[in-house]
Each structure stands twice: as C-alpha cells, then as structure tokens.
Coordinates of C-alpha atoms in Angstrom, one line a residue:
M28 CA 149.4 -26.6 20.7
I29 CA 149.8 -23.0 19.4
V30 CA 150.9 -20.7 22.2
R31 CA 150.9 -17.2 20.6
K32 CA 148.0 -14.9 21.4
T33 CA 147.0 -14.3 17.8
L34 CA 147.8 -16.1 14.6
S35 CA 150.0 -14.3 12.1
L36 CA 148.8 -13.7 8.6
K37 CA 151.4 -16.2 7.4
S38 CA 150.0 -18.9 9.8
I39 CA 146.5 -18.2 8.6
Y40 CA 147.5 -18.4 5.0
E41 CA 149.4 -21.7 5.6
F42 CA 146.4 -23.2 7.2
T43 CA 143.6 -22.0 4.9
G44 CA 145.2 -20.0 2.1
H45 CA 145.1 -22.8 -0.5
H46 CA 141.3 -22.7 -0.3
L47 CA 141.3 -19.1 -1.6
T48 CA 142.5 -20.3 -5.0
W49 CA 139.6 -22.6 -5.8
L50 CA 137.1 -20.3 -4.2
T51 CA 138.2 -17.4 -6.4
G52 CA 138.1 -19.6 -9.5
W53 CA 134.6 -20.8 -8.7
M54 CA 133.2 -17.4 -8.0
L55 CA 134.9 -16.0 -11.0
L56 CA 133.5 -18.7 -13.3
V57 CA 129.9 -18.2 -12.3
T58 CA 130.2 -14.5 -12.4
S59 CA 131.8 -14.5 -15.8
M60 CA 129.2 -16.9 -17.1
Y61 CA 126.4 -14.7 -15.8
Y62 CA 128.0 -11.4 -17.0
F63 CA 129.0 -12.4 -20.6
T64 CA 126.0 -14.7 -21.4
D65 CA 123.3 -12.8 -19.5
W66 CA 121.9 -16.2 -18.4
T67 CA 119.6 -14.7 -15.7
F68 CA 118.0 -18.1 -15.1
I69 CA 121.0 -19.4 -13.2
T70 CA 120.5 -17.0 -10.4
L71 CA 118.9 -18.1 -7.1
P72 CA 116.7 -16.0 -4.8
W73 CA 118.7 -14.8 -1.8
L74 CA 116.1 -15.8 0.8
P75 CA 116.4 -19.6 0.4
L76 CA 120.1 -19.3 0.1
S77 CA 120.3 -17.3 3.3
L78 CA 118.2 -19.9 5.1
I79 CA 120.6 -22.6 3.9
G80 CA 123.6 -20.5 5.1
T81 CA 122.0 -20.0 8.5
A82 CA 121.2 -23.7 9.0
V83 CA 124.8 -24.6 7.9
A84 CA 126.3 -22.1 10.4
F85 CA 124.3 -23.6 13.3
Y86 CA 125.2 -27.1 12.3
V87 CA 128.9 -26.3 11.9
G88 CA 128.8 -24.4 15.2
F89 CA 127.4 -27.5 17.0
K90 CA 130.2 -29.6 15.5
N91 CA 132.9 -27.2 16.5
N92 CA 131.5 -27.1 20.1
Q93 CA 131.6 -30.9 20.3
S94 CA 135.1 -31.0 18.8
Y95 CA 136.3 -28.4 21.4
D96 CA 134.9 -30.6 24.1
R97 CA 137.2 -33.5 23.0
I98 CA 140.2 -31.2 23.1
W99 CA 139.3 -29.9 26.5
E100 CA 138.6 -33.3 27.9
A101 CA 142.0 -34.5 26.7
R102 CA 143.7 -31.6 28.4
K103 CA 141.8 -32.3 31.7
I104 CA 142.9 -35.9 31.5
W105 CA 146.6 -34.9 31.3
G106 CA 146.0 -32.3 34.0
A107 CA 144.8 -35.0 36.3
M108 CA 147.8 -37.2 35.4
T109 CA 150.1 -34.3 36.3
N110 CA 148.5 -33.8 39.7
N111 CA 148.5 -37.6 40.5
S112 CA 152.1 -38.0 39.3
R113 CA 153.2 -35.3 41.9
K114 CA 151.2 -37.1 44.5
L115 CA 152.8 -40.4 43.6
A116 CA 156.3 -38.9 43.8
T117 CA 155.9 -37.3 47.2
M118 CA 154.2 -40.3 48.7
I119 CA 156.8 -42.7 47.4
K120 CA 159.5 -40.4 49.0
H121 CA 157.9 -40.0 52.4
F122 CA 155.7 -43.0 53.1
R123 CA 157.5 -45.3 55.6
S124 CA 156.3 -47.7 58.3
E125 CA 157.4 -47.0 61.9
D126 CA 159.7 -50.0 62.0
S127 CA 161.4 -49.4 58.7
P128 CA 165.0 -48.1 58.5
S129 CA 165.2 -44.6 57.0
D130 CA 167.4 -45.8 54.1
F131 CA 165.5 -49.0 53.4
S132 CA 164.2 -49.6 49.9
T133 CA 165.6 -46.3 48.6
E134 CA 166.5 -47.9 45.3
V135 CA 163.1 -49.4 44.8
R136 CA 161.4 -46.1 45.5
K137 CA 163.6 -44.4 42.9
Q138 CA 162.8 -47.1 40.4
I139 CA 159.0 -46.5 40.9
V140 CA 159.5 -42.8 40.1
Y141 CA 161.7 -43.6 37.1
R142 CA 159.3 -46.2 35.8
H143 CA 156.4 -43.7 36.1
I144 CA 158.3 -41.2 33.9
A145 CA 158.9 -43.9 31.4
Y146 CA 155.2 -44.8 31.6
L147 CA 154.1 -41.3 30.7
Y148 CA 156.4 -41.1 27.6
Q149 CA 155.2 -44.6 26.6
L150 CA 151.6 -43.6 26.9
R151 CA 152.3 -40.5 24.8
E152 CA 153.9 -42.6 22.1
Q153 CA 150.9 -45.0 22.1
L154 CA 148.4 -42.1 21.8
L155 CA 150.3 -40.7 18.8
K156 CA 149.9 -43.8 16.6
P157 CA 147.6 -42.7 13.7
T158 CA 144.2 -44.1 13.3
Q159 CA 142.5 -44.5 10.0
W160 CA 140.2 -41.5 10.4
E161 CA 142.9 -39.0 11.4
H162 CA 144.3 -36.5 8.9
V163 CA 147.7 -38.1 8.6
S164 CA 146.0 -41.3 7.5
L165 CA 144.0 -39.7 4.6
S166 CA 144.7 -40.9 1.1
W167 CA 146.3 -39.0 -1.8
V168 CA 147.6 -35.4 -1.3
F169 CA 145.5 -34.6 1.9
G170 CA 147.2 -37.3 4.0
S171 CA 150.7 -36.6 2.7
F172 CA 150.2 -32.8 3.3
N173 CA 149.3 -33.4 7.0
Q174 CA 152.0 -36.1 7.4
I175 CA 154.6 -33.5 6.2
R176 CA 153.2 -31.0 8.6
R177 CA 153.4 -33.5 11.5
D178 CA 156.9 -34.5 10.5
K179 CA 157.9 -30.9 10.6
F180 CA 156.6 -30.4 14.1
F181 CA 158.5 -33.5 15.2
H182 CA 161.7 -32.3 13.5
D183 CA 161.5 -29.0 15.3
F184 CA 161.6 -30.9 18.6
K185 CA 164.1 -33.5 17.4
E186 CA 166.7 -32.6 20.1
E187 CA 164.2 -33.0 22.9
L188 CA 162.9 -36.3 21.5
D189 CA 166.4 -37.7 21.1
E190 CA 167.1 -36.7 24.7
I191 CA 164.1 -38.7 25.8
A192 CA 165.1 -41.7 23.8
R193 CA 168.6 -41.7 25.5
N194 CA 167.1 -41.6 29.0
N195 CA 167.5 -45.0 30.8
Y196 CA 164.6 -44.8 33.1
L197 CA 164.0 -48.5 32.5
S198 CA 166.6 -51.2 32.7
K199 CA 167.4 -53.2 29.6
E200 CA 165.8 -56.3 31.1
E201 CA 162.6 -54.4 31.8
K202 CA 162.5 -53.0 28.3
N203 CA 162.9 -56.4 26.8
S204 CA 160.2 -57.8 29.1
L205 CA 157.7 -55.3 27.5
E206 CA 158.2 -56.7 24.0
G207 CA 155.2 -58.6 22.7
F208 CA 152.7 -56.6 24.7
N209 CA 150.1 -54.5 22.8
N210 CA 149.7 -52.0 25.6
K211 CA 153.2 -51.4 27.1
A212 CA 151.9 -48.6 29.3
T213 CA 149.5 -50.9 31.1
Q214 CA 152.2 -53.4 31.7
L215 CA 154.3 -50.6 33.3
L216 CA 151.5 -49.8 35.7
D217 CA 151.2 -53.5 36.6
K218 CA 154.9 -53.5 37.5
Q219 CA 154.3 -50.4 39.7
T220 CA 151.6 -52.3 41.6
Q221 CA 154.0 -55.2 42.0
Q222 CA 156.7 -53.1 43.5
V223 CA 154.3 -51.2 45.8
Q224 CA 153.2 -54.7 47.0
W225 CA 156.9 -55.5 47.6
L226 CA 157.3 -52.4 49.7
Y227 CA 154.4 -53.5 51.9
E228 CA 155.6 -57.1 52.2
K229 CA 159.0 -55.9 53.3
R230 CA 157.3 -53.6 55.8
A231 CA 158.8 -50.5 54.2
I232 CA 155.2 -49.1 54.2
N233 CA 152.1 -49.9 56.2
M234 CA 148.8 -51.2 54.9
M235 CA 147.2 -47.7 54.9
Q236 CA 150.1 -46.3 52.9
Q237 CA 149.9 -49.2 50.4
T238 CA 146.2 -48.6 49.9
T239 CA 146.7 -44.9 49.3
L240 CA 149.5 -45.6 46.8
Q241 CA 147.4 -48.2 45.0
E242 CA 144.6 -45.7 44.7
V243 CA 146.9 -43.2 43.0
L244 CA 148.2 -45.9 40.6
N245 CA 144.6 -46.9 39.8
S246 CA 143.8 -43.3 38.9
F247 CA 146.4 -43.7 36.0
Y248 CA 144.4 -46.7 34.7
D249 CA 141.3 -44.4 34.7
E250 CA 142.9 -41.5 33.0
Q251 CA 144.7 -43.7 30.5
G252 CA 141.4 -45.3 29.7
K253 CA 139.7 -41.9 29.1
A254 CA 142.5 -40.9 26.8
E255 CA 142.3 -44.2 24.9
R256 CA 138.5 -43.7 24.5
I257 CA 139.1 -40.3 22.8
K258 CA 141.9 -41.7 20.7
N259 CA 140.0 -44.9 19.6
F260 CA 136.5 -43.6 19.3
P261 CA 136.2 -41.1 16.4
F262 CA 134.0 -38.0 16.4
P263 CA 130.7 -39.5 14.9
R264 CA 131.4 -39.7 11.2
K265 CA 127.9 -38.7 10.2
Y266 CA 128.2 -35.4 12.1
A267 CA 131.6 -34.8 10.6
T268 CA 130.8 -35.9 7.1
F269 CA 127.5 -34.1 6.7
S270 CA 129.0 -30.9 8.1
F271 CA 131.5 -31.0 5.3
V272 CA 128.8 -31.9 2.7
F273 CA 126.5 -29.0 3.8
V274 CA 129.4 -26.5 3.6
C275 CA 130.2 -27.7 0.1
I276 CA 126.6 -27.4 -1.0
F277 CA 126.3 -23.8 0.4
V278 CA 129.6 -22.7 -1.2
F279 CA 128.5 -24.3 -4.5
L280 CA 125.2 -22.3 -4.4
L281 CA 126.7 -19.1 -3.0
P282 CA 127.8 -17.4 -6.3
F283 CA 124.4 -18.1 -7.9
G284 CA 122.7 -16.2 -5.2
I285 CA 124.9 -13.2 -4.7
V286 CA 125.7 -12.4 -8.4
G287 CA 122.0 -11.5 -9.0
E288 CA 121.9 -9.3 -5.9
F289 CA 124.9 -7.3 -7.1
R290 CA 123.5 -7.1 -10.6
K291 CA 120.6 -5.1 -9.2
L292 CA 123.1 -2.3 -8.5
G293 CA 124.3 -2.3 -12.2
D294 CA 126.1 -4.5 -14.6
A295 CA 129.6 -3.5 -13.4
Y296 CA 128.7 -4.3 -9.8
S297 CA 128.2 -8.0 -10.8
W298 CA 132.0 -8.4 -10.4
L299 CA 131.8 -7.5 -6.7
S300 CA 130.2 -10.9 -6.2
V301 CA 133.6 -12.4 -6.7
P302 CA 135.5 -10.9 -3.7
V303 CA 132.4 -11.0 -1.5
G304 CA 131.6 -14.6 -2.4
V305 CA 135.3 -15.6 -1.7
I306 CA 135.1 -14.0 1.7
I307 CA 131.8 -15.6 2.7
G308 CA 132.8 -19.0 1.3
W309 CA 136.2 -18.7 3.0
I310 CA 134.6 -18.1 6.4
Y311 CA 132.4 -21.2 6.1
V312 CA 135.3 -23.3 4.9
V313 CA 137.5 -22.1 7.8
M314 CA 134.8 -22.8 10.4
E315 CA 134.5 -26.3 9.0
M316 CA 138.3 -26.8 9.1
I317 CA 138.6 -25.6 12.7
G318 CA 136.2 -28.2 13.9
D319 CA 137.6 -30.9 11.6
Y320 CA 141.2 -30.4 13.0
S321 CA 140.0 -30.2 16.6
E322 CA 138.3 -33.7 16.6
N323 CA 141.5 -35.6 17.3
P324 CA 143.6 -34.1 20.2
F325 CA 146.2 -36.9 20.0
E326 CA 147.2 -36.6 16.4
G327 CA 150.5 -34.7 16.5
L328 CA 149.2 -31.6 14.7
H329 CA 148.9 -27.9 15.7
N330 CA 145.6 -28.3 17.7
D331 CA 146.9 -31.2 19.8
T332 CA 147.2 -31.5 23.6
P333 CA 151.0 -30.8 24.2
M334 CA 151.8 -34.2 25.7
L335 CA 155.5 -33.9 25.3
T336 CA 155.6 -30.6 27.2
I337 CA 153.3 -32.0 29.9
C338 CA 155.4 -35.2 30.3
R339 CA 158.6 -33.1 30.6
T340 CA 156.9 -30.9 33.3
I341 CA 155.9 -34.0 35.2
E342 CA 159.4 -35.4 34.8
I343 CA 161.0 -32.3 36.2
D344 CA 158.6 -32.2 39.2
M345 CA 159.1 -35.8 40.1
L346 CA 162.9 -35.8 39.8
Q347 CA 163.1 -32.6 41.9
I348 CA 160.8 -34.2 44.6
I349 CA 163.1 -37.2 45.0
G350 CA 166.2 -35.0 44.9
D351 CA 167.6 -36.3 41.6
P352 CA 170.5 -34.1 40.4
N353 CA 169.9 -34.7 36.7
I354 CA 167.0 -32.4 35.9
P355 CA 166.2 -31.8 32.3
K356 CA 165.2 -28.4 30.9
P357 CA 161.6 -27.5 30.3
I358 CA 160.3 -27.8 26.7
Q359 CA 160.3 -24.4 25.0
P360 CA 157.9 -23.4 22.1
K361 CA 159.3 -23.8 18.6
N362 CA 157.8 -21.4 16.1
H363 CA 155.1 -20.6 18.7
V364 CA 154.1 -24.3 18.9
L365 CA 154.4 -26.7 21.9
L366 CA 154.4 -30.4 21.1

C-alpha cells in the first residue's frame, strides 16, 4: 500500500512511463504518414471517435469502481480481524470461572494468544500465493516484470520477514502437525477451539464465557472465508478483458481522428496531434491500468492491502494485553510503501 499523499513523478513514470514510448511511436507514425503522403482518406470524423471515447471512459470507470470495491472489502475484512483479535486477547486474559484459581491455565491462555498471532501470519502467507490470473503469473515479460517488482517489495521488508520467521509462536510439534494440510490457517483455528473447550472442561471458564470465545473464533472463519473468496474468485474476466480491448481500439483509432482536426488549422499544425494524442492515449491507458492493478488486493504489489503491517499491529496489541515483555516494533514504510 502506497502511503504518501501524492505520487512523485518518478513513481508515475515507473508505473506508466514505458507506455509513453509506444504511444509516441504510434502517433508519430500515423501523423507522418498523413503529412508526407497527404492520404486524407485515412482520417476519421471526430464525432464517432468522441462517442467511442465517451463509451470507453464510462466502461473503464465502471470497472475501476468495482475493482476499488474489492480493495475496500479486503481492507474491511482485515479491519474486522484486527478488532476481533483484540477482543480475543482481552477475553482470554480476563475470563475466569468463579471457582478457578487465579493462576490456573495461564500457560494455555498464552498459547492461545501465540497461536492466534501465528494464525494471522499463516493466513497472510496463504493469501499471497499467486493465482493464474494475477500479474505475477503472466507469461513472458509482463509476468517477470511484476515478479521483479514484487520481489523488490519483499526485499525491502526482508528484516521484518526474517524476524517473523524466527518467532516461535508455535511449538515444533504443532508445526509438524500442520504438515500435509492444504489450509493450515483453518487447522490452527480448529486447535483454538480445542483449547477453549479444554478451558471449559477444566472449569477455568464457564459456559457463557466459552460460548462468547467460540463466537469470536467463529468470526475468524467468516473473515477468512471472505478473504479467500476475493483471492480465489477473479474479477470477471469478460469485464476485465473487454475493458482492455476497448481501450486498445480507442487508442488505435485516436491518431486517425485528431490529425485531421489539427490539419484544419494548417499543415504545420498536424504535428500537434502527436503530443495531444500521446496525452489522451496515456490517460486512457492509465485509467485501465489502475483498475487492472486494483483487482487483486492480495497479490503483493503496490495496491495491496498491507497485511504484514496489520498483522504486526495485531501482534503488538495482543502481546501488550497479556503483558508479554517481548514486544516487536511496528512496521515502518519503506520507500513510501507498506507491505
């Protein structure tokens, strides 16, 4: 997630600058062909071209709106997980039955908090696994370019990721018990329910407290399922594909329409169609790219939900609630990006 208020010119160029090259070449080719050959028949009336441009703008706007909804839903999911994690920590700390000694089951309560932190990082890891429709899975240069970009983000946060890998929130036996399961995060939630049930059977908590704790644990199943739905159900490919096709058609036709309009001002003015066409085409291409890169909020690129930062925030809150002395530092932005 980009955290600076406005993008720098360098960031804008890194994201979209390579499109200026082929846009300039295409506009220059059509303008040169028109200027030096005087083939007036290749020009298009401006009215139908403007109608196409308007229709494409509406279509791309609709796509971008739906793509933003996916990002915002993903952020709301992790916001709910943050709130419920705090609830879980404070309830685990304070819920006790009347006939339970004050120091009874302290270790088990701590294990539940530690396991929940491990669960969050495990869920993040599962959500970051690329699917075949995401940018990092594309073939040829496009996929490798985005893979390099993703690897750079991960490299910037290598110290924090290594620190997480070193944390022993799960015992070696429990880690080994997760091997062979496709969805390790779900198995960790199942273990949580098992230990809450143990607390009840040992009368460390009463029935009402057990029910409340289980409701909070069930909420993580719900939020995890919502996140997995976004991850595993792509933005409808016809909407995405035809938006790209329509932008390509408009940009292809654009120089044939504007060169004739500028020619009306005089022969020399025909060359103004090159910079004007590049600007108009670039705007449409960027609108398409923004929606395209916003479809997948769990991809590990710049528009993602900052799951690592959220997990660290939850980790700090939960450890402080139970009074753990080993509190990690919050994640700080690297190059104005939070992972």
